[in-house]
Coordinates of C-alpha atoms and ligand atoms in Angstrom, one line a residue:
M1 CA 0.0 0.0 0.0
F2 CA 1.1 3.6 -0.6
R3 CA 0.8 6.2 2.1
G4 CA -2.8 7.4 2.3
D5 CA -4.2 4.1 1.0
E6 CA -4.9 2.8 4.5
T7 CA -6.5 5.9 6.0
S8 CA -10.1 4.8 5.8
D9 CA -11.7 2.0 7.7
L10 CA -14.5 2.0 5.3
E11 CA -14.7 -1.4 3.6
F12 CA -16.7 -2.1 0.5
V13 CA -17.9 -5.6 0.2
K14 CA -20.4 -5.7 -2.7
G15 CA -21.2 -3.9 -5.9
E16 CA -24.2 -4.2 -8.2
G17 CA -24.9 -1.9 -11.2
I18 CA -24.2 1.7 -10.1
Y19 CA -24.4 0.8 -6.4
L20 CA -21.6 -0.1 -3.9
Y21 CA -22.2 -1.5 -0.4
D22 CA -20.0 -1.2 2.6
K23 CA -19.7 -3.9 5.3
E24 CA -22.5 -2.1 7.4
G25 CA -24.8 -2.5 4.4
N26 CA -24.8 1.2 3.5
Q27 CA -25.5 1.9 -0.2
Y28 CA -23.4 4.3 -2.2
I29 CA -24.2 5.6 -5.7
D30 CA -21.2 5.6 -7.9
C31 CA -21.3 8.4 -10.4
E32 CA -18.0 7.5 -11.9
A33 CA -18.3 3.8 -12.8
G34 CA -15.4 2.7 -10.6
T35 CA -12.3 4.1 -12.3
F36 CA -14.4 5.2 -15.3
N37 CA -14.1 1.6 -16.4
L38 CA -17.3 -0.2 -15.3
S39 CA -19.2 0.3 -18.6
L40 CA -21.7 -2.4 -17.5
G41 CA -21.6 -1.6 -13.8
Y42 CA -20.5 -3.5 -10.8
S43 CA -20.7 -7.3 -10.9
N44 CA -22.5 -7.6 -14.3
K45 CA -24.0 -11.0 -14.3
E46 CA -23.8 -11.8 -18.0
V47 CA -20.1 -10.9 -18.1
N48 CA -19.3 -12.8 -14.9
E49 CA -21.1 -15.9 -16.2
A50 CA -19.2 -15.9 -19.4
V51 CA -15.9 -15.5 -17.5
S52 CA -16.9 -18.2 -15.0
K53 CA -17.7 -20.6 -17.8
Q54 CA -14.4 -19.9 -19.6
S55 CA -12.5 -20.3 -16.3
E56 CA -13.6 -24.0 -16.2
K57 CA -11.8 -24.6 -19.5
L58 CA -8.7 -22.4 -19.8
T59 CA -7.6 -19.4 -17.7
H60 CA -4.2 -18.6 -19.2
L61 CA -2.3 -19.2 -22.4
T62 CA 1.0 -17.6 -23.3
S63 CA 0.2 -15.0 -25.9
S64 CA 2.3 -16.6 -28.6
H65 CA -0.4 -19.2 -28.8
M66 CA -3.9 -18.6 -29.8
C67 CA -7.3 -19.5 -28.4
K68 CA -10.9 -18.6 -29.2
P69 CA -11.5 -15.7 -26.7
V70 CA -8.4 -13.9 -27.9
V71 CA -9.0 -14.4 -31.6
N72 CA -12.7 -13.5 -31.2
L73 CA -11.8 -10.3 -29.3
A74 CA -9.6 -9.2 -32.2
K75 CA -12.3 -10.0 -34.7
N76 CA -15.0 -8.3 -32.6
L77 CA -12.9 -5.1 -32.1
V78 CA -12.1 -4.7 -35.7
E79 CA -15.8 -5.1 -36.6
I80 CA -16.9 -2.2 -34.4
S81 CA -13.9 0.1 -35.1
P82 CA -13.5 2.7 -37.9
E83 CA -13.0 0.9 -41.2
N84 CA -9.4 1.7 -41.7
L85 CA -8.4 0.0 -38.5
T86 CA -8.1 -3.6 -39.5
K87 CA -5.4 -5.0 -37.3
V88 CA -5.3 -5.4 -33.5
T89 CA -3.2 -6.6 -30.7
T90 CA -4.4 -7.3 -27.2
K91 CA -0.9 -8.2 -25.8
V92 CA -1.0 -5.2 -23.5
C93 CA -2.0 -5.0 -19.9
G94 CA -3.8 -1.7 -19.7
G95 CA -4.1 1.8 -21.0
S96 CA -0.5 2.9 -20.4
T97 CA 1.0 -0.1 -22.2
A98 CA -1.5 0.2 -25.0
N99 CA -0.5 3.8 -25.6
E100 CA 3.2 3.0 -25.4
G101 CA 2.7 0.3 -28.0
A102 CA 0.8 2.8 -30.2
I103 CA 3.8 5.2 -30.1
K104 CA 6.2 2.3 -30.8
L105 CA 4.2 1.1 -33.8
A106 CA 4.3 4.6 -35.3
Q107 CA 8.0 5.0 -34.7
Y108 CA 8.7 1.5 -36.1
Y109 CA 6.7 2.3 -39.2
N110 CA 7.8 5.8 -40.1
K111 CA 11.3 5.8 -38.5
K112 CA 10.7 9.2 -37.0
T113 CA 11.2 10.1 -33.4
E114 CA 9.2 13.0 -31.9
I115 CA 5.8 12.8 -30.2
I116 CA 3.2 15.5 -29.8
S117 CA 1.0 15.4 -26.8
F118 CA -1.1 17.9 -24.9
Y119 CA -1.0 19.9 -21.6
R120 CA -3.3 18.4 -19.0
S121 CA -3.5 15.1 -20.8
H122 CA -3.4 11.8 -19.0
V123 CA -2.3 9.0 -21.2
G124 CA -0.7 6.7 -18.7
Q125 CA 1.6 6.4 -15.7
T126 CA 4.5 4.1 -16.7
V127 CA 7.7 6.1 -16.8
F128 CA 7.4 6.7 -20.5
M129 CA 3.7 7.5 -20.6
Q130 CA 4.1 9.8 -17.6
N131 CA 6.5 11.7 -19.7
V132 CA 4.0 11.9 -22.6
S133 CA 1.2 12.9 -20.2
G134 CA 0.7 16.7 -19.8
N135 CA 1.1 17.1 -16.0
S136 CA 4.2 18.3 -14.1
F137 CA 3.0 17.4 -10.6
R138 CA 3.5 13.7 -11.3
K139 CA 6.9 14.2 -12.9
K140 CA 8.5 16.5 -10.4
P141 CA 9.6 13.9 -7.8
F142 CA 11.3 11.7 -10.3
H143 CA 14.2 11.7 -12.8
F144 CA 12.7 10.8 -16.2
A145 CA 14.6 11.4 -19.4
Q146 CA 12.2 13.7 -21.3
A147 CA 12.9 12.6 -24.8
D148 CA 11.5 14.1 -28.0
I149 CA 8.1 15.0 -26.6
A150 CA 6.3 18.3 -27.2
H151 CA 3.3 19.4 -25.2
L152 CA 0.8 21.8 -26.8
Q153 CA -2.5 23.4 -25.9
Y154 CA -5.6 21.3 -26.0
P155 CA -8.8 23.1 -27.0
Y156 CA -10.5 24.3 -23.8
C157 CA -13.4 26.4 -25.2
Y158 CA -14.7 27.6 -21.8
R159 CA -11.4 29.3 -20.9
C160 CA -9.3 29.3 -24.0
H161 CA -5.6 29.2 -23.1
L162 CA -4.9 31.3 -26.3
N163 CA -7.5 33.8 -25.2
K164 CA -9.7 33.1 -28.3
K165 CA -13.3 32.4 -28.7
Y166 CA -14.8 29.6 -30.8
P167 CA -15.8 29.7 -33.6
E168 CA -14.2 33.1 -34.4
C169 CA -10.8 31.6 -33.5
N170 CA -11.0 29.3 -36.5
C171 CA -9.3 26.7 -34.3
Q172 CA -6.2 28.7 -33.5
C173 CA -4.9 25.7 -31.5
V174 CA -4.4 23.7 -34.7
K175 CA -2.5 26.7 -36.1
E176 CA -0.3 26.5 -33.0
I177 CA 0.5 22.8 -33.9
E178 CA 1.4 23.8 -37.4
D179 CA 3.7 26.6 -36.0
Y180 CA 5.3 24.0 -33.8
L181 CA 5.9 21.7 -36.8
N182 CA 7.4 24.6 -38.8
Y183 CA 9.4 26.4 -36.2
G184 CA 9.9 24.2 -33.1
S185 CA 10.2 20.6 -34.1
T186 CA 13.1 18.6 -35.4
G187 CA 11.1 17.9 -38.5
S188 CA 10.8 14.3 -37.4
V189 CA 7.4 14.1 -35.7
S190 CA 6.3 10.5 -35.7
S191 CA 2.9 10.6 -33.9
L192 CA 0.4 12.8 -32.2
I193 CA -1.4 11.2 -29.3
I194 CA -4.7 12.8 -28.2
E195 CA -7.7 12.0 -26.0
P196 CA -10.6 12.9 -28.2
I197 CA -12.3 14.3 -25.1
Q198 CA -9.7 15.2 -22.5
G199 CA -10.9 13.2 -19.5
N200 CA -8.8 13.9 -16.4
G201 CA -7.9 17.3 -17.8
G202 CA -11.5 18.6 -17.2
N203 CA -13.8 16.8 -19.7
Q204 CA -12.7 19.1 -22.5
I205 CA -14.7 18.6 -25.6
P206 CA -13.1 20.0 -28.8
P207 CA -15.4 21.3 -31.5
K208 CA -16.0 18.7 -34.2
E209 CA -14.2 20.9 -36.7
Y210 CA -11.0 20.7 -34.6
F211 CA -10.5 17.1 -35.5
Q212 CA -11.0 17.6 -39.2
K213 CA -8.3 20.3 -39.2
L214 CA -6.1 18.2 -37.0
K215 CA -6.3 15.2 -39.2
K216 CA -5.5 17.3 -42.2
V217 CA -2.3 18.7 -40.5
C218 CA -1.3 15.1 -39.5
N219 CA -1.8 13.9 -43.1
E220 CA 0.1 16.7 -44.6
N221 CA 3.0 16.1 -42.3
S222 CA 2.9 12.3 -42.4
I223 CA 2.3 12.2 -38.6
E224 CA 0.4 9.2 -37.3
L225 CA -2.7 10.3 -35.4
I226 CA -3.3 8.2 -32.3
F227 CA -6.6 8.4 -30.5
D228 CA -6.5 7.4 -26.9
E229 CA -10.0 6.1 -26.5
I230 CA -9.4 4.6 -23.1
Q231 CA -12.1 6.8 -21.5
T232 CA -14.1 7.8 -24.6
G233 CA -14.4 4.3 -26.2
M234 CA -16.8 1.4 -25.8
G235 CA -20.0 3.4 -26.1
R236 CA -19.3 6.1 -23.5
L237 CA -20.3 8.9 -25.9
G238 CA -23.4 7.1 -27.2
T239 CA -21.3 6.1 -30.2
M240 CA -19.0 3.1 -30.2
F241 CA -16.0 5.4 -30.3
A242 CA -15.2 9.1 -30.2
A243 CA -13.8 8.5 -33.7
D244 CA -17.4 7.9 -34.8
Y245 CA -18.8 10.9 -32.9
F246 CA -16.2 13.3 -34.3
N247 CA -16.3 11.5 -37.7
V248 CA -12.5 11.2 -38.0
S249 CA -10.4 8.1 -38.5
P250 CA -7.2 7.9 -36.5
N251 CA -4.3 5.8 -37.8
I252 CA -4.1 4.0 -34.4
M253 CA -6.6 3.8 -31.6
T254 CA -6.2 2.4 -28.1
V255 CA -9.0 1.0 -25.9
A256 CA -9.0 -0.3 -22.3
K257 CA -11.2 0.6 -19.3
G258 CA -14.8 0.0 -20.6
L259 CA -13.8 -3.0 -22.7
G260 CA -13.6 -5.1 -19.5
G261 CA -17.3 -4.4 -18.9
T262 CA -17.4 -5.0 -15.2
G263 CA -13.8 -4.4 -14.3
Y264 CA -11.7 -7.0 -16.1
Q265 CA -8.3 -5.9 -17.1
V266 CA -8.2 -5.9 -20.9
A267 CA -6.8 -3.4 -23.4
A268 CA -6.1 -3.3 -27.1
I269 CA -4.4 -1.3 -29.9
L270 CA -6.2 -1.0 -33.2
M271 CA -4.2 0.0 -36.2
E272 CA -4.1 0.4 -39.9
E273 CA -2.7 -2.5 -41.9
K274 CA 0.6 -0.7 -42.6
F275 CA 1.7 -1.0 -38.9
N276 CA 1.4 -4.7 -38.9
E277 CA 5.1 -5.1 -39.8
M278 CA 6.3 -4.7 -36.2
E279 CA 7.0 -8.2 -34.7
A280 CA 5.0 -9.1 -31.6
H281 CA 8.0 -9.5 -29.4
F282 CA 8.6 -5.8 -29.4
H283 CA 5.5 -5.2 -27.4
S284 CA 3.9 -8.0 -25.5
F285 CA 3.3 -8.6 -21.8
T286 CA 2.8 -11.7 -19.6
Y287 CA -0.7 -10.6 -18.7
G288 CA -1.6 -9.3 -22.1
S289 CA -4.3 -11.2 -24.1
N290 CA -5.5 -12.7 -20.8
V291 CA -8.0 -15.4 -21.7
L292 CA -10.5 -14.5 -19.0
S293 CA -10.3 -10.8 -19.7
C294 CA -10.7 -11.3 -23.4
T295 CA -13.8 -13.4 -22.6
A296 CA -15.1 -10.4 -20.6
G297 CA -14.3 -8.1 -23.6
N298 CA -16.2 -10.3 -26.0
K299 CA -19.3 -10.3 -23.8
T300 CA -19.1 -6.6 -23.2
I301 CA -19.0 -5.9 -27.0
E302 CA -21.9 -8.2 -27.5
I303 CA -23.9 -6.3 -24.9
I304 CA -22.9 -2.8 -26.2
K305 CA -23.8 -3.8 -29.7
R306 CA -27.4 -4.8 -28.8
D307 CA -30.2 -2.8 -30.3
G308 CA -30.9 0.3 -28.4
F309 CA -27.9 0.2 -26.1
L310 CA -26.1 3.2 -27.6
E311 CA -29.4 5.1 -28.0
H312 CA -29.9 4.6 -24.3
V313 CA -26.5 6.1 -23.5
K314 CA -27.4 9.2 -25.5
E315 CA -30.8 9.4 -23.8
A316 CA -29.4 9.0 -20.3
G317 CA -26.7 11.5 -21.0
N318 CA -29.2 14.0 -22.3
Y319 CA -31.4 13.4 -19.3
I320 CA -28.5 14.1 -16.9
M321 CA -27.4 17.2 -18.9
E322 CA -30.9 18.6 -18.7
H323 CA -30.7 18.5 -14.9
L324 CA -27.2 19.9 -15.0
K325 CA -28.3 22.8 -17.2
V326 CA -30.9 23.7 -14.5
F327 CA -28.2 23.5 -11.8
K328 CA -26.0 25.8 -13.9
E329 CA -28.7 28.4 -13.7
K330 CA -29.4 27.8 -10.1
Y331 CA -25.9 27.8 -8.7
E332 CA -23.6 30.8 -9.2
F333 CA -20.6 28.5 -8.6
I334 CA -21.3 26.2 -11.6
G335 CA -19.6 27.9 -14.5
D336 CA -20.0 25.3 -17.1
V337 CA -21.5 21.9 -17.7
R338 CA -20.4 19.9 -20.7
G339 CA -20.9 16.4 -21.9
V340 CA -21.3 14.0 -24.7
G341 CA -23.3 10.8 -23.9
L342 CA -22.3 9.7 -20.4
M343 CA -19.0 11.6 -20.3
I344 CA -19.9 14.7 -18.4
G345 CA -18.0 17.3 -16.5
I346 CA -19.0 20.1 -14.2
E347 CA -16.7 23.1 -13.8
V348 CA -16.8 24.9 -10.5
V349 CA -15.9 28.6 -10.3
K350 CA -15.8 31.4 -7.8
D351 CA -18.5 33.2 -9.8
K352 CA -19.8 33.1 -13.4
K353 CA -18.4 36.5 -14.4
S354 CA -14.8 36.0 -13.4
K355 CA -14.8 32.2 -14.2
E356 CA -12.1 31.9 -11.6
P357 CA -11.5 28.2 -10.8
D358 CA -12.6 27.2 -7.3
T359 CA -10.6 24.1 -6.5
Q360 CA -11.3 24.3 -2.8
L361 CA -15.1 24.3 -3.4
T362 CA -14.8 21.4 -5.9
N363 CA -13.0 19.3 -3.3
A364 CA -15.6 20.3 -0.7
I365 CA -18.4 19.2 -3.0
V366 CA -16.8 15.8 -3.6
K367 CA -16.3 15.4 0.1
K368 CA -19.8 16.4 1.0
A369 CA -21.2 14.1 -1.8
F370 CA -19.2 11.2 -0.3
E371 CA -20.7 11.9 3.2
N372 CA -24.1 11.7 1.4
K373 CA -23.1 8.3 -0.2
L374 CA -22.7 9.8 -3.6
L375 CA -19.3 8.9 -5.2
L376 CA -17.9 11.7 -7.3
R377 CA -14.3 12.3 -8.6
S378 CA -12.5 15.5 -9.3
S379 CA -8.9 15.5 -10.6
L380 CA -5.5 17.0 -9.7
Y381 CA -5.1 18.0 -13.3
G382 CA -5.2 21.6 -14.5
F383 CA -7.1 23.7 -11.9
G384 CA -8.7 20.6 -10.4
N385 CA -12.1 22.4 -10.5
V386 CA -14.0 19.9 -12.6
F387 CA -15.9 17.0 -11.2
K388 CA -17.2 14.3 -13.4
I389 CA -20.4 12.3 -13.9
R390 CA -19.6 9.1 -15.8
P391 CA -21.8 6.4 -14.5
S392 CA -22.1 2.9 -16.0
L393 CA -23.7 3.0 -19.4
N394 CA -26.6 0.8 -18.4
I395 CA -27.8 3.2 -15.7
T396 CA -31.6 3.5 -15.8
L397 CA -33.4 6.8 -16.2
E398 CA -34.8 6.4 -12.7
E399 CA -31.3 6.0 -11.4
C400 CA -30.2 9.1 -13.2
E401 CA -33.1 10.9 -11.5
I402 CA -32.1 9.6 -8.1
M403 CA -28.4 10.6 -8.7
M404 CA -29.4 14.1 -9.8
N405 CA -31.7 14.7 -6.9
K406 CA -28.9 13.7 -4.5
L407 CA -26.4 15.9 -6.3
D408 CA -28.9 18.8 -6.1
K409 CA -29.1 18.4 -2.3
V410 CA -25.4 18.3 -2.0
L411 CA -25.0 21.5 -4.1
E412 CA -27.8 23.2 -2.2
S413 CA -25.8 22.9 1.0
F414 CA -23.1 25.2 -0.5
I415 CA -25.5 28.1 -1.1
L416 CA -24.3 30.8 1.2
Ligands
PLP501 C1 -7.3 8.6 -21.2 C2 -6.5 7.6 -20.4 N1 -5.4 7.1 -21.1 C3 -4.6 6.2 -20.4 C4 -4.8 5.8 -19.2 C5 -3.9 4.8 -18.5 O1 -4.6 3.6 -18.4 P1 -4.1 2.5 -17.3 O2 -4.3 3.1 -15.9 O3 -4.9 1.3 -17.5 O4 -2.6 2.3 -17.6 C6 -5.9 6.3 -18.5 C7 -6.2 5.9 -17.1 O5 -6.8 6.6 -16.3 C8 -6.8 7.3 -19.1 O6 -7.8 7.8 -18.5

């Protein structure tokens, strides 16, 4: 355990759907789907049954051999992904190693070195991905070699870092990338890795036009566009992937979190055919292509693909957003509410006019919510003044209503 892990004597013993239960039998509502990964909620029966059945036959196989769950997961992933992504590897153990693999694939293919990433991004926590991520606070205590990585501004329309306003800005942040390529880079940029909606960095949703322009710049400069869909993928936006929502095809796409359905550890890299030259031994891990996790992934995909599932995500997301828009009018300290599907963020400010971030109040809201058995998460990224609503995708409308009523009560307690 790390320092701080052991501070609470609260012990959770059971989870079901959006609910968690402690050992005293108290019920908590989880607004964040665990670590944003329980796309089908706690202890999903269908997924668990599939895993349990598989566990009677085969639980592990070295990933140089093949078995049905692994082969099927590759096939299923390709089927639901943008058309250009025809190859896949699941030999990774989570989001960080999927993203590392994506960067290696690009470098192996185009023999270039530099990587473009974004301020406030979270693309992993291995030494390498911590470097690529856009946060200093997690780098400061350590000695990492910061090799060939440029960090640039992510579109943050509510408080643009370039002091522009959309749409008049004409996506100045893409122009900044072009300027970097022309005047700052070595001329050897291999890949650009981006979260299509910046998750930890404050649920930042770029305008759709941004991605059209970004893709064009990448194409013109032979830069491989990597979509980190670890939070946005697997139905979270009411589309299978953010690539579908933004109507843009990345060259490489990574998925993890929601793919495990009810918490199984599974991740994948989807790629265009041209990347398939890299031999597997360059990026494969003991716990990659885990047979039980791949089984969970297959069942999760089957469920998300069912008629009406993604429509429901949109409906539930809209339903929550309608409530949040009312809260935005009601509470002076809510500066912005933004979301697509069930990926929603609430920005807390000192007052609407100044838009000054209020981190202290954000933390107090999260704490108060917890006391009221409502689990919310904020983040240390950026100003730390955005808390998130990202429940399991199969949350019912009644549960959305209960969640919003509870949240309203919590927020009311902060009216002076
Ligand atoms: C967008 C994004 N990318 C990458 C990661 C890293 O994934 P993992 O923790 O599975 O290594 C995360 C984890 O929170 C994430 O949210």
